[in-house]
PDB file of C-alpha atoms and ligand atoms in Angstrom:
ATOM      1  CA  MET A 478      26.052  63.848   3.159  1.00 50.00           C
ATOM      2  CA  LYS A 479      22.531  65.101   3.566  1.00 56.00           C
ATOM      3  CA  TYR A 480      21.294  62.515   1.107  1.00 59.00           C
ATOM      4  CA  SER A 481      23.411  59.572   2.247  1.00 70.00           C
ATOM      5  CA  TRP A 482      20.822  58.380   4.799  1.00 67.00           C
ATOM      6  CA  PHE A 483      18.177  58.603   2.149  1.00 64.00           C
ATOM      7  CA  VAL A 484      20.286  56.492  -0.248  1.00 66.00           C
ATOM      8  CA  VAL A 485      20.910  53.885   2.478  1.00 67.00           C
ATOM      9  CA  LEU A 486      17.197  53.766   3.302  1.00 67.00           C
ATOM     10  CA  VAL A 487      16.249  53.253  -0.355  1.00 62.00           C
ATOM     11  CA  MET A 488      18.826  50.488  -0.687  1.00 63.00           C
ATOM     12  CA  VAL A 489      17.565  48.721   2.446  1.00 59.00           C
ATOM     13  CA  LEU A 490      13.994  48.912   1.147  1.00 58.00           C
ATOM     14  CA  LEU A 491      15.064  47.554  -2.247  1.00 53.00           C
ATOM     15  CA  ILE A 492      16.902  44.636  -0.623  1.00 54.00           C
ATOM     16  CA  LEU A 493      13.935  43.868   1.648  1.00 52.00           C
ATOM     17  CA  SER A 494      11.467  43.904  -1.241  1.00 52.00           C
ATOM     18  CA  ALA A 495      13.720  41.589  -3.268  1.00 50.00           C
ATOM     19  CA  CYS A 496      13.828  39.066  -0.385  1.00 47.00           C
ATOM     20  CA  ALA A 497      10.102  39.154   0.411  1.00 53.00           C
ATOM     21  CA  ALA A 498       7.608  36.715  -1.121  1.00 60.00           C
ATOM     22  CA  PRO A 499       6.137  38.127  -4.333  1.00 67.00           C
ATOM     23  CA  ALA A 500       3.093  40.305  -3.718  1.00 73.00           C
ATOM     24  CA  PRO A 501      -0.253  38.584  -4.330  1.00 72.00           C
ATOM     25  CA  GLY A 502      -1.341  39.050  -7.942  1.00 78.00           C
ATOM     26  CA  SER A 503       2.077  40.413  -8.994  1.00 83.00           C
ATOM     27  CA  PRO A 504       3.743  39.089 -12.194  1.00 81.00           C
ATOM     28  CA  ALA A 505       6.394  37.366 -10.033  1.00 84.00           C
ATOM     29  CA  GLU A 506       3.714  35.559  -8.058  1.00 85.00           C
ATOM     30  CA  ASN A 507       1.796  34.560 -11.182  1.00 89.00           C
ATOM     31  CA  GLN A 508       5.000  33.133 -12.595  1.00 91.00           C
ATOM     32  CA  ALA A 509       5.688  31.159  -9.392  1.00 91.00           C
ATOM     33  CA  GLU A 510       2.105  29.801  -9.380  1.00 93.00           C
ATOM     34  CA  GLU A 511       2.482  28.717 -13.025  1.00 94.00           C
ATOM     35  CA  ALA A 512       5.677  26.859 -12.171  1.00 95.00           C
ATOM     36  CA  PHE A 513       3.904  25.082  -9.295  1.00 97.00           C
ATOM     37  CA  ALA A 514       0.996  24.175 -11.608  1.00 97.00           C
ATOM     38  CA  THR A 515       3.429  22.653 -14.126  1.00 97.00           C
ATOM     39  CA  ASP A 516       5.048  20.658 -11.334  1.00 98.00           C
ATOM     40  CA  ARG A 517       1.622  19.513 -10.147  1.00 98.00           C
ATOM     41  CA  LYS A 518       0.713  18.260 -13.651  1.00 98.00           C
ATOM     42  CA  ARG A 519       3.984  16.328 -13.783  1.00 98.00           C
ATOM     43  CA  MET A 520       3.262  14.822 -10.357  1.00 98.00           C
ATOM     44  CA  VAL A 521      -0.190  13.634 -11.463  1.00 98.00           C
ATOM     45  CA  VAL A 522       1.092  12.025 -14.659  1.00 98.00           C
ATOM     46  CA  GLU A 523       4.362  10.519 -13.418  1.00 98.00           C
ATOM     47  CA  ASP A 524       3.653   9.624  -9.806  1.00 98.00           C
ATOM     48  CA  ILE A 525      -0.082   8.985  -9.768  1.00 98.00           C
ATOM     49  CA  VAL A 526      -1.549   8.001 -13.163  1.00 98.00           C
ATOM     50  CA  ARG A 527       1.511   5.895 -13.977  1.00 98.00           C
ATOM     51  CA  ARG A 528       0.973   3.899 -10.767  1.00 97.00           C
ATOM     52  CA  GLY A 529      -2.585   3.044 -11.769  1.00 97.00           C
ATOM     53  CA  ILE A 530      -4.848   5.692 -10.188  1.00 98.00           C
ATOM     54  CA  LYS A 531      -7.790   6.180 -12.571  1.00 97.00           C
ATOM     55  CA  ASP A 532     -10.700   7.833 -10.727  1.00 98.00           C
ATOM     56  CA  PRO A 533     -11.214  11.090 -12.665  1.00 98.00           C
ATOM     57  CA  ARG A 534     -12.509  12.906  -9.559  1.00 98.00           C
ATOM     58  CA  VAL A 535      -9.338  12.027  -7.648  1.00 98.00           C
ATOM     59  CA  LEU A 536      -7.057  13.013 -10.530  1.00 98.00           C
ATOM     60  CA  GLU A 537      -8.881  16.308 -11.019  1.00 98.00           C
ATOM     61  CA  ALA A 538      -8.589  17.109  -7.293  1.00 98.00           C
ATOM     62  CA  MET A 539      -4.871  16.217  -7.218  1.00 98.00           C
ATOM     63  CA  GLU A 540      -4.292  18.523 -10.179  1.00 98.00           C
ATOM     64  CA  LYS A 541      -6.205  21.352  -8.559  1.00 98.00           C
ATOM     65  CA  VAL A 542      -5.153  21.487  -4.889  1.00 98.00           C
ATOM     66  CA  PRO A 543      -2.069  23.728  -4.387  1.00 98.00           C
ATOM     67  CA  ARG A 544       0.032  21.282  -2.329  1.00 98.00           C
ATOM     68  CA  HIS A 545       2.742  23.947  -1.991  1.00 98.00           C
ATOM     69  CA  ARG A 546       0.380  25.910   0.260  1.00 98.00           C
ATOM     70  CA  PHE A 547       0.348  22.996   2.732  1.00 98.00           C
ATOM     71  CA  VAL A 548       4.100  22.458   3.187  1.00 98.00           C
ATOM     72  CA  PRO A 549       6.499  24.493   5.366  1.00 98.00           C
ATOM     73  CA  GLU A 550       8.402  27.183   3.460  1.00 97.00           C
ATOM     74  CA  GLU A 551      11.751  25.388   3.744  1.00 97.00           C
ATOM     75  CA  TYR A 552      10.316  22.437   1.754  1.00 98.00           C
ATOM     76  CA  LEU A 553       8.616  24.480  -0.990  1.00 97.00           C
ATOM     77  CA  SER A 554      10.977  23.162  -3.665  1.00 96.00           C
ATOM     78  CA  GLU A 555       9.938  19.586  -2.752  1.00 98.00           C
ATOM     79  CA  ALA A 556       6.196  20.278  -2.515  1.00 98.00           C
ATOM     80  CA  TYR A 557       5.406  18.056  -5.533  1.00 98.00           C
ATOM     81  CA  ALA A 558       8.092  15.426  -4.917  1.00 98.00           C
ATOM     82  CA  ASP A 559       7.187  11.741  -4.585  1.00 96.00           C
ATOM     83  CA  HIS A 560       7.586  11.481  -0.800  1.00 96.00           C
ATOM     84  CA  PRO A 561       6.128  12.697   2.512  1.00 96.00           C
ATOM     85  CA  LEU A 562       7.502  15.922   4.070  1.00 97.00           C
ATOM     86  CA  PRO A 563       7.851  17.077   7.687  1.00 97.00           C
ATOM     87  CA  ILE A 564       5.158  19.499   8.895  1.00 98.00           C
ATOM     88  CA  GLY A 565       6.432  19.920  12.482  1.00 97.00           C
ATOM     89  CA  HIS A 566       5.523  18.193  15.761  1.00 97.00           C
ATOM     90  CA  GLY A 567       7.096  14.989  14.413  1.00 95.00           C
ATOM     91  CA  GLN A 568       4.328  14.628  11.784  1.00 97.00           C
ATOM     92  CA  THR A 569       4.336  14.545   7.996  1.00 96.00           C
ATOM     93  CA  ILE A 570       2.176  15.496   5.015  1.00 97.00           C
ATOM     94  CA  SER A 571       1.572  12.198   3.214  1.00 96.00           C
ATOM     95  CA  GLN A 572       3.156  11.236  -0.115  1.00 96.00           C
ATOM     96  CA  PRO A 573       0.892  12.415  -2.990  1.00 98.00           C
ATOM     97  CA  TYR A 574       0.481   8.877  -4.385  1.00 97.00           C
ATOM     98  CA  ILE A 575      -0.722   7.540  -1.004  1.00 97.00           C
ATOM     99  CA  VAL A 576      -3.240  10.403  -0.742  1.00 98.00           C
ATOM    100  CA  ALA A 577      -4.537   9.539  -4.237  1.00 98.00           C
ATOM    101  CA  LEU A 578      -4.622   5.776  -3.564  1.00 98.00           C
ATOM    102  CA  MET A 579      -6.518   6.101  -0.274  1.00 98.00           C
ATOM    103  CA  THR A 580      -8.945   8.648  -1.742  1.00 98.00           C
ATOM    104  CA  GLN A 581      -9.657   6.413  -4.748  1.00 98.00           C
ATOM    105  CA  HIS A 582     -10.608   3.527  -2.435  1.00 98.00           C
ATOM    106  CA  LEU A 583     -13.186   5.743  -0.678  1.00 98.00           C
ATOM    107  CA  LEU A 584     -15.263   5.731  -3.925  1.00 98.00           C
ATOM    108  CA  LEU A 585     -16.430   9.261  -3.079  1.00 98.00           C
ATOM    109  CA  GLU A 586     -19.280  10.950  -4.880  1.00 96.00           C
ATOM    110  CA  PRO A 587     -20.317  14.588  -4.579  1.00 96.00           C
ATOM    111  CA  GLY A 588     -22.660  14.906  -1.579  1.00 96.00           C
ATOM    112  CA  ASP A 589     -21.019  12.057   0.387  1.00 98.00           C
ATOM    113  CA  LYS A 590     -20.239  12.734   4.037  1.00 98.00           C
ATOM    114  CA  VAL A 591     -16.614  11.920   4.789  1.00 98.00           C
ATOM    115  CA  LEU A 592     -14.563  11.865   8.008  1.00 98.00           C
ATOM    116  CA  GLU A 593     -10.792  12.217   8.094  1.00 98.00           C
ATOM    117  CA  ILE A 594      -8.720  11.279  11.150  1.00 98.00           C
ATOM    118  CA  GLY A 595      -5.416  13.194  11.259  1.00 98.00           C
ATOM    119  CA  THR A 596      -5.876  16.632   9.630  1.00 98.00           C
ATOM    120  CA  GLY A 597      -2.098  17.296   9.739  1.00 98.00           C
ATOM    121  CA  SER A 598      -1.378  19.965   7.122  1.00 98.00           C
ATOM    122  CA  GLY A 599      -4.952  19.906   5.791  1.00 98.00           C
ATOM    123  CA  TYR A 600      -3.846  18.706   2.325  1.00 98.00           C
ATOM    124  CA  GLN A 601      -5.815  15.440   2.306  1.00 98.00           C
ATOM    125  CA  ALA A 602      -8.852  17.318   3.641  1.00 98.00           C
ATOM    126  CA  ALA A 603      -8.581  19.779   0.711  1.00 98.00           C
ATOM    127  CA  ILE A 604      -8.491  16.868  -1.763  1.00 98.00           C
ATOM    128  CA  LEU A 605     -11.654  15.454  -0.168  1.00 98.00           C
ATOM    129  CA  ALA A 606     -13.301  18.899  -0.209  1.00 98.00           C
ATOM    130  CA  GLU A 607     -12.698  19.161  -3.987  1.00 98.00           C
ATOM    131  CA  ILE A 608     -14.897  16.069  -4.383  1.00 98.00           C
ATOM    132  CA  THR A 609     -17.629  16.588  -1.779  1.00 98.00           C
ATOM    133  CA  ASP A 610     -18.965  19.449   0.362  1.00 96.00           C
ATOM    134  CA  GLU A 611     -19.311  17.450   3.567  1.00 98.00           C
ATOM    135  CA  VAL A 612     -15.838  16.964   4.991  1.00 98.00           C
ATOM    136  CA  TYR A 613     -15.118  16.508   8.713  1.00 98.00           C
ATOM    137  CA  SER A 614     -11.556  16.276  10.014  1.00 98.00           C
ATOM    138  CA  VAL A 615     -10.133  15.555  13.483  1.00 98.00           C
ATOM    139  CA  GLU A 616      -6.562  16.320  14.621  1.00 98.00           C
ATOM    140  CA  ILE A 617      -5.055  15.500  18.013  1.00 98.00           C
ATOM    141  CA  ILE A 618      -2.157  18.047  17.949  1.00 98.00           C
ATOM    142  CA  GLU A 619      -3.773  21.427  18.554  1.00 98.00           C
ATOM    143  CA  PRO A 620      -1.288  23.762  16.777  1.00 98.00           C
ATOM    144  CA  LEU A 621      -1.385  21.561  13.646  1.00 98.00           C
ATOM    145  CA  GLY A 622      -5.185  21.378  13.652  1.00 98.00           C
ATOM    146  CA  LYS A 623      -5.584  25.142  14.153  1.00 98.00           C
ATOM    147  CA  GLN A 624      -3.048  25.981  11.440  1.00 98.00           C
ATOM    148  CA  ALA A 625      -4.726  23.597   9.001  1.00 98.00           C
ATOM    149  CA  GLU A 626      -8.156  25.052   9.767  1.00 98.00           C
ATOM    150  CA  THR A 627      -6.927  28.604   9.048  1.00 98.00           C
ATOM    151  CA  ARG A 628      -5.177  27.503   5.859  1.00 98.00           C
ATOM    152  CA  LEU A 629      -8.225  25.621   4.568  1.00 98.00           C
ATOM    153  CA  LYS A 630     -10.421  28.680   5.211  1.00 98.00           C
ATOM    154  CA  GLU A 631      -7.941  30.963   3.412  1.00 98.00           C
ATOM    155  CA  LEU A 632      -8.089  28.662   0.398  1.00 98.00           C
ATOM    156  CA  ASP A 633     -11.912  28.565   0.548  1.00 98.00           C
ATOM    157  CA  TYR A 634     -12.210  24.884   1.405  1.00 98.00           C
ATOM    158  CA  ASN A 635     -15.305  23.953   3.307  1.00 94.00           C
ATOM    159  CA  VAL A 636     -13.957  21.563   5.980  1.00 98.00           C
ATOM    160  CA  HIS A 637     -15.302  21.138   9.528  1.00 98.00           C
ATOM    161  CA  CYS A 638     -12.281  20.774  11.809  1.00 98.00           C
ATOM    162  CA  LYS A 639     -11.937  19.793  15.438  1.00 98.00           C
ATOM    163  CA  ILE A 640      -9.134  19.090  17.882  1.00 98.00           C
ATOM    164  CA  ASP A 641      -9.668  15.742  19.568  1.00 98.00           C
ATOM    165  CA  ASP A 642      -8.582  12.125  19.726  1.00 98.00           C
ATOM    166  CA  GLY A 643      -9.821  10.781  16.404  1.00 98.00           C
ATOM    167  CA  TYR A 644      -9.886   7.230  17.754  1.00 98.00           C
ATOM    168  CA  TYR A 645     -13.460   7.996  18.780  1.00 98.00           C
ATOM    169  CA  GLY A 646     -14.464   9.429  15.377  1.00 98.00           C
ATOM    170  CA  TRP A 647     -17.005  12.282  15.353  1.00 98.00           C
ATOM    171  CA  GLU A 648     -20.211  10.829  16.772  1.00 98.00           C
ATOM    172  CA  GLU A 649     -22.211  14.044  16.378  1.00 98.00           C
ATOM    173  CA  TYR A 650     -22.049  13.893  12.556  1.00 98.00           C
ATOM    174  CA  ALA A 651     -22.083  10.101  12.108  1.00 98.00           C
ATOM    175  CA  PRO A 652     -22.878   8.023  10.140  1.00 98.00           C
ATOM    176  CA  PHE A 653     -20.377   8.648   7.324  1.00 98.00           C
ATOM    177  CA  ASP A 654     -20.265   7.367   3.739  1.00 98.00           C
ATOM    178  CA  ALA A 655     -16.494   7.169   4.049  1.00 98.00           C
ATOM    179  CA  ILE A 656     -13.757   7.439   6.696  1.00 98.00           C
ATOM    180  CA  ILE A 657     -10.053   7.904   5.982  1.00 98.00           C
ATOM    181  CA  VAL A 658      -7.375   7.548   8.662  1.00 98.00           C
ATOM    182  CA  ALA A 659      -4.009   9.261   8.087  1.00 96.00           C
ATOM    183  CA  CYS A 660      -2.185   7.724  11.076  1.00 95.00           C
ATOM    184  CA  ALA A 661      -1.690   4.077  12.003  1.00 94.00           C
ATOM    185  CA  PRO A 662      -3.263   2.569  15.138  1.00 93.00           C
ATOM    186  CA  ASP A 663      -2.324  -0.997  16.130  1.00 92.00           C
ATOM    187  CA  HIS A 664      -5.919  -2.178  15.685  1.00 94.00           C
ATOM    188  CA  VAL A 665      -9.082  -1.033  13.927  1.00 95.00           C
ATOM    189  CA  PRO A 666     -10.908   1.420  16.254  1.00 97.00           C
ATOM    190  CA  GLN A 667     -14.442   0.110  16.854  1.00 97.00           C
ATOM    191  CA  PRO A 668     -15.943   3.616  17.136  1.00 98.00           C
ATOM    192  CA  LEU A 669     -14.879   4.221  13.522  1.00 98.00           C
ATOM    193  CA  THR A 670     -16.470   1.067  12.101  1.00 98.00           C
ATOM    194  CA  ARG A 671     -19.644   1.865  14.079  1.00 97.00           C
ATOM    195  CA  GLN A 672     -19.785   5.352  12.511  1.00 98.00           C
ATOM    196  CA  LEU A 673     -19.880   3.959   8.949  1.00 98.00           C
ATOM    197  CA  LYS A 674     -23.153   3.935   7.005  1.00 98.00           C
ATOM    198  CA  ASP A 675     -24.327   0.648   5.551  1.00 98.00           C
ATOM    199  CA  GLY A 676     -22.192   0.334   2.392  1.00 98.00           C
ATOM    200  CA  GLY A 677     -19.687   2.840   3.856  1.00 98.00           C
ATOM    201  CA  ARG A 678     -15.931   2.533   3.243  1.00 98.00           C
ATOM    202  CA  LEU A 679     -13.104   2.931   5.764  1.00 98.00           C
ATOM    203  CA  VAL A 680      -9.513   3.174   4.522  1.00 98.00           C
ATOM    204  CA  MET A 681      -6.762   2.979   7.120  1.00 97.00           C
ATOM    205  CA  PRO A 682      -3.265   1.677   7.835  1.00 95.00           C
ATOM    206  CA  VAL A 683      -2.954  -0.737  10.763  1.00 96.00           C
ATOM    207  CA  GLY A 684       0.239  -1.961  12.375  1.00 91.00           C
ATOM    208  CA  PRO A 685       2.981  -1.426  14.925  1.00 85.00           C
ATOM    209  CA  PRO A 686       4.634   2.023  15.034  1.00 76.00           C
ATOM    210  CA  GLY A 687       8.058   2.256  13.402  1.00 75.00           C
ATOM    211  CA  PHE A 688       7.395  -0.670  11.051  1.00 78.00           C
ATOM    212  CA  TYR A 689       5.581  -1.087   7.789  1.00 85.00           C
ATOM    213  CA  GLN A 690       1.831  -1.218   8.245  1.00 92.00           C
ATOM    214  CA  THR A 691      -0.890  -2.775   6.161  1.00 95.00           C
ATOM    215  CA  LEU A 692      -3.395  -0.548   4.390  1.00 96.00           C
ATOM    216  CA  TRP A 693      -6.935  -1.893   4.824  1.00 97.00           C
ATOM    217  CA  LEU A 694     -10.203  -1.159   3.098  1.00 98.00           C
ATOM    218  CA  ILE A 695     -13.147  -2.062   5.327  1.00 98.00           C
ATOM    219  CA  VAL A 696     -16.610  -2.062   3.778  1.00 98.00           C
ATOM    220  CA  ARG A 697     -19.699  -2.175   5.967  1.00 98.00           C
ATOM    221  CA  GLU A 698     -22.411  -4.596   4.822  1.00 97.00           C
ATOM    222  CA  GLY A 699     -25.201  -4.363   7.399  1.00 96.00           C
ATOM    223  CA  GLU A 700     -23.654  -5.613  10.623  1.00 94.00           C
ATOM    224  CA  GLN A 701     -20.836  -7.370   8.747  1.00 96.00           C
ATOM    225  CA  PHE A 702     -17.512  -5.856   7.717  1.00 97.00           C
ATOM    226  CA  LYS A 703     -15.595  -6.939   4.642  1.00 97.00           C
ATOM    227  CA  LEU A 704     -11.800  -6.510   5.045  1.00 97.00           C
ATOM    228  CA  ILE A 705      -9.608  -6.014   1.974  1.00 97.00           C
ATOM    229  CA  ASN A 706      -5.822  -5.919   2.279  1.00 97.00           C
ATOM    230  CA  LEU A 707      -4.416  -3.128   0.067  1.00 96.00           C
ATOM    231  CA  GLY A 708      -0.745  -3.864   0.799  1.00 92.00           C
ATOM    232  CA  GLY A 709       2.178  -2.507   2.800  1.00 90.00           C
ATOM    233  CA  VAL A 710       2.632   1.191   3.578  1.00 86.00           C
ATOM    234  CA  ARG A 711       4.456   3.380   6.071  1.00 82.00           C
ATOM    235  CA  PHE A 712       2.562   5.863   8.257  1.00 86.00           C
ATOM    236  CA  VAL A 713       3.092   7.898  11.424  1.00 86.00           C
ATOM    237  CA  PRO A 714       1.652   6.165  14.524  1.00 88.00           C
ATOM    238  CA  MET A 715      -1.755   7.051  15.931  1.00 94.00           C
ATOM    239  CA  LEU A 716      -1.390   9.148  19.101  1.00 94.00           C
ATOM    240  CA  GLY A 717      -3.723   9.365  22.082  1.00 90.00           C
ATOM    241  CA  LYS A 718      -4.732   7.056  24.899  1.00 73.00           C
ATOM    242  CA  HIS A 719      -6.768   4.012  24.026  1.00 71.00           C
TER     243      HIS A 719
HETATM  244  N1  LIG B1972      -3.752  14.027   6.317  1.00 51.75           N
HETATM  245  C1  LIG B1972      -2.545  14.679   6.720  1.00 51.75           C
HETATM  246  C2  LIG B1972      -1.481  13.673   7.105  1.00 51.75           C
HETATM  247  C3  LIG B1972      -1.041  13.958   8.475  1.00 51.75           C
HETATM  248  S1  LIG B1972      -0.048  12.701   9.218  1.00 51.75           S
HETATM  249  C4  LIG B1972      -2.040  15.623   5.640  1.00 51.75           C
HETATM  250  O1  LIG B1972      -2.583  15.603   4.514  1.00 51.75           O
HETATM  251  O2  LIG B1972      -1.139  16.418   5.904  1.00 51.75           O
HETATM  252  C5  LIG B1972      -1.142  12.066  10.424  1.00 51.75           C
HETATM  253  C6  LIG B1972      -1.754  13.048  11.389  1.00 51.75           C
HETATM  254  O3  LIG B1972      -2.545  12.286  12.304  1.00 51.75           O
HETATM  255  C7  LIG B1972      -0.767  13.853  12.227  1.00 51.75           C
HETATM  256  O4  LIG B1972      -1.045  15.213  12.071  1.00 51.75           O
HETATM  257  C8  LIG B1972      -1.070  13.393  13.654  1.00 51.75           C
HETATM  258  O5  LIG B1972      -0.915  14.406  14.620  1.00 51.75           O
HETATM  259  C9  LIG B1972      -2.519  12.941  13.541  1.00 51.75           C
HETATM  260  N2  LIG B1972      -2.958  12.007  14.584  1.00 51.75           N
HETATM  261  C10 LIG B1972      -2.249  11.028  15.189  1.00 51.75           C
HETATM  262  N3  LIG B1972      -3.015  10.381  16.095  1.00 51.75           N
HETATM  263  C11 LIG B1972      -4.232  10.967  16.069  1.00 51.75           C
HETATM  264  C12 LIG B1972      -5.437  10.760  16.768  1.00 51.75           C
HETATM  265  N4  LIG B1972      -5.548   9.814  17.708  1.00 51.75           N
HETATM  266  N5  LIG B1972      -6.492  11.527  16.473  1.00 51.75           N
HETATM  267  C13 LIG B1972      -6.415  12.523  15.534  1.00 51.75           C
HETATM  268  N6  LIG B1972      -5.278  12.762  14.833  1.00 51.75           N
HETATM  269  C14 LIG B1972      -4.208  12.004  15.090  1.00 51.75           C
END
């Protein structure tokens, strides 16, 4: 009788430790990380390379960034699946292929200064930060932006984050070599085109919310802008008042 409480306590502790996430650096965690890495390799080959993405910097980044660290726990098993996933507040982490496609069109080189509109989970920002050290990202939904900022820091990604309406870009750090927009406004925001360097690239979806949008590549040539239609896509709408 004297020992029965002790036995119950030990059993409770054993059950709790079995349910908890594996301890950092433990064999169980190493095994889980290896499984995620295998899944990530499969994703790059089957969903990205096979669809024509060739930029070695983009492929290397997609193979390196732990996407599973950017998705809510209930979607962990789908972290490397070929579709977007909910991240709360009615928003989504983009489909891996779309992240790769948009990043490839930015023609990023190490040292380029890049602005992202729509930090969301922080995943796209991490991909950019694998390629260049100068990444700026704006998110309009405060809890998402704050969570992404913390997560990016934990993973050692050097990304400057702010909470604001990204329609207006980030004047203080302009001009940018490249701008990527992860939400779809119904027109191209002029502040963003103005914040591009000469020769700079802007990749963004444009179109009415709830429908398919068109992905555009806009290249600045002096005071002229070249518009290239990259095809139909589906994105969450751009929020804010403009
Ligand atoms: N790049 C993100 C994708 C997030 S989805 C990722 O990798 O997870 C698009 C994001 O754009 C959402 O988080 C949404 O809140 C944000 N957003 C929408 N309108 C915005 C605006 N006007 N300014 C900044 N962010 C905006």
